[in-house]
């Protein structure tokens, strides 16, 4: 898979893809991640990428030209273009699975007060990572890349995906490790029983209990 990230702040990504599982996925050629500063595509003599909004209002708005030209330069037949914006549709695990089967993603990070509405015409998806407003799309882009790359074949054990929260619309069951008693809190007896059927049932019940408590909306 290839992922191009269009950003005005490529240094925000320093370190994020250079550690742990994502680094290993990059080093083993499972994913190629390119940071593209779309300011370099601006035809403005001063490489301007934003302007004041028509109709008035606070802040600056990203203009069409640099982003249009940058996407045109990168886009291939099989590319999917994703725009990150707080007014996009909510990003869910289901979409992470969907994107993990794609060959080429182009992710556009918005910034400032927003972007010219016409930029949406070159995007396949408008996504939000949650009901809060961040200073730009860079952190959402990191969230997307991390959640997608971990699903690529051979990046982590496939069994881990099946246990993930949101697989089957349920939250993950609680897990424990040694020691058996810590500060008076004991590991549930059933997990020590060696009875795999009982353990499976316990975990299923706990997943349902936790989902009811923390995310009843998932059960609707
Ligand atoms: N840009 C700013 N806030 C965002 C959010 N919540 N999701 C996606 N992009 C954003």
Tab-separated table of N, CA, C and O in Angstrom, residues 37-50 63 65-67 69:
chain	number	residue	atom	x	y	z
A	37	UNK	N	4.166	18.347	0.985
A	37	UNK	CA	3.776	19.703	1.368
A	37	UNK	C	3.144	20.383	0.152
A	37	UNK	O	3.836	20.742	-0.799
A	38	UNK	N	1.826	20.549	0.200
A	38	UNK	CA	1.140	21.072	-0.993
A	38	UNK	C	1.445	22.550	-1.250
A	38	UNK	O	1.113	23.079	-2.309
A	39	UNK	N	2.115	23.206	-0.313
A	39	UNK	CA	2.572	24.586	-0.564
A	39	UNK	C	3.498	24.621	-1.791
A	39	UNK	O	3.514	25.584	-2.546
A	40	UNK	N	4.239	23.521	-1.982
A	40	UNK	CA	5.163	23.454	-3.123
A	40	UNK	C	4.428	23.486	-4.466
A	40	UNK	O	5.033	23.724	-5.507
A	41	UNK	N	3.134	23.236	-4.453
A	41	UNK	CA	2.346	23.243	-5.688
A	41	UNK	C	1.678	24.593	-5.948
A	41	UNK	O	1.033	24.778	-6.974
A	42	UNK	N	1.832	25.522	-5.002
A	42	UNK	CA	1.172	26.821	-5.157
A	42	UNK	C	1.807	27.613	-6.301
A	42	UNK	O	3.030	27.732	-6.385
A	43	UNK	N	0.961	28.167	-7.163
A	43	UNK	CA	1.455	28.971	-8.285
A	43	UNK	C	1.595	30.440	-7.887
A	43	UNK	O	2.040	31.264	-8.682
A	44	UNK	N	1.212	30.753	-6.662
A	44	UNK	CA	1.334	32.119	-6.157
A	44	UNK	C	2.826	32.461	-5.998
A	44	UNK	O	3.605	31.616	-5.551
A	45	UNK	N	3.215	33.712	-6.372
A	45	UNK	CA	4.647	34.073	-6.261
A	45	UNK	C	5.204	33.894	-4.846
A	45	UNK	O	6.383	33.632	-4.664
A	46	UNK	N	4.313	34.035	-3.855
A	46	UNK	CA	4.775	33.867	-2.459
A	46	UNK	C	4.374	32.508	-1.875
A	46	UNK	O	4.376	32.320	-0.674
A	47	UNK	N	3.975	31.605	-2.745
A	47	UNK	CA	3.558	30.240	-2.333
A	47	UNK	C	2.406	30.253	-1.336
A	47	UNK	O	2.303	29.389	-0.470
A	48	UNK	N	1.549	31.238	-1.504
A	48	UNK	CA	0.362	31.332	-0.649
A	48	UNK	C	-0.563	30.138	-0.886
A	48	UNK	O	-0.700	29.667	-2.025
A	49	UNK	N	-1.195	29.646	0.155
A	49	UNK	CA	-2.121	28.508	0.016
A	49	UNK	C	-3.503	28.833	0.580
A	49	UNK	O	-4.392	27.985	0.585
A	50	UNK	N	-3.664	30.046	1.092
A	50	UNK	CA	-4.938	30.379	1.746
A	50	UNK	C	-5.348	31.807	1.401
A	50	UNK	O	-4.559	32.586	0.887
A	63	UNK	N	-7.047	27.493	-0.332
A	63	UNK	CA	-7.524	27.706	-1.711
A	63	UNK	C	-7.478	26.395	-2.509
A	63	UNK	O	-6.782	25.454	-2.134
A	65	UNK	N	-6.354	25.812	-5.772
A	65	UNK	CA	-5.281	25.493	-6.741
A	65	UNK	C	-4.166	24.573	-6.215
A	65	UNK	O	-3.880	23.546	-6.859
A	66	UNK	N	-3.529	24.884	-5.076
A	66	UNK	CA	-2.416	24.012	-4.675
A	66	UNK	C	-2.861	22.571	-4.410
A	66	UNK	O	-2.189	21.617	-4.818
A	67	UNK	N	-4.024	22.417	-3.792
A	67	UNK	CA	-4.505	21.066	-3.448
A	67	UNK	C	-4.962	20.331	-4.709
A	67	UNK	O	-4.637	19.161	-4.909
A	69	UNK	N	-3.867	20.761	-7.780
A	69	UNK	CA	-2.691	20.385	-8.590
A	69	UNK	C	-1.895	19.266	-7.922
A	69	UNK	O	-1.368	18.381	-8.603
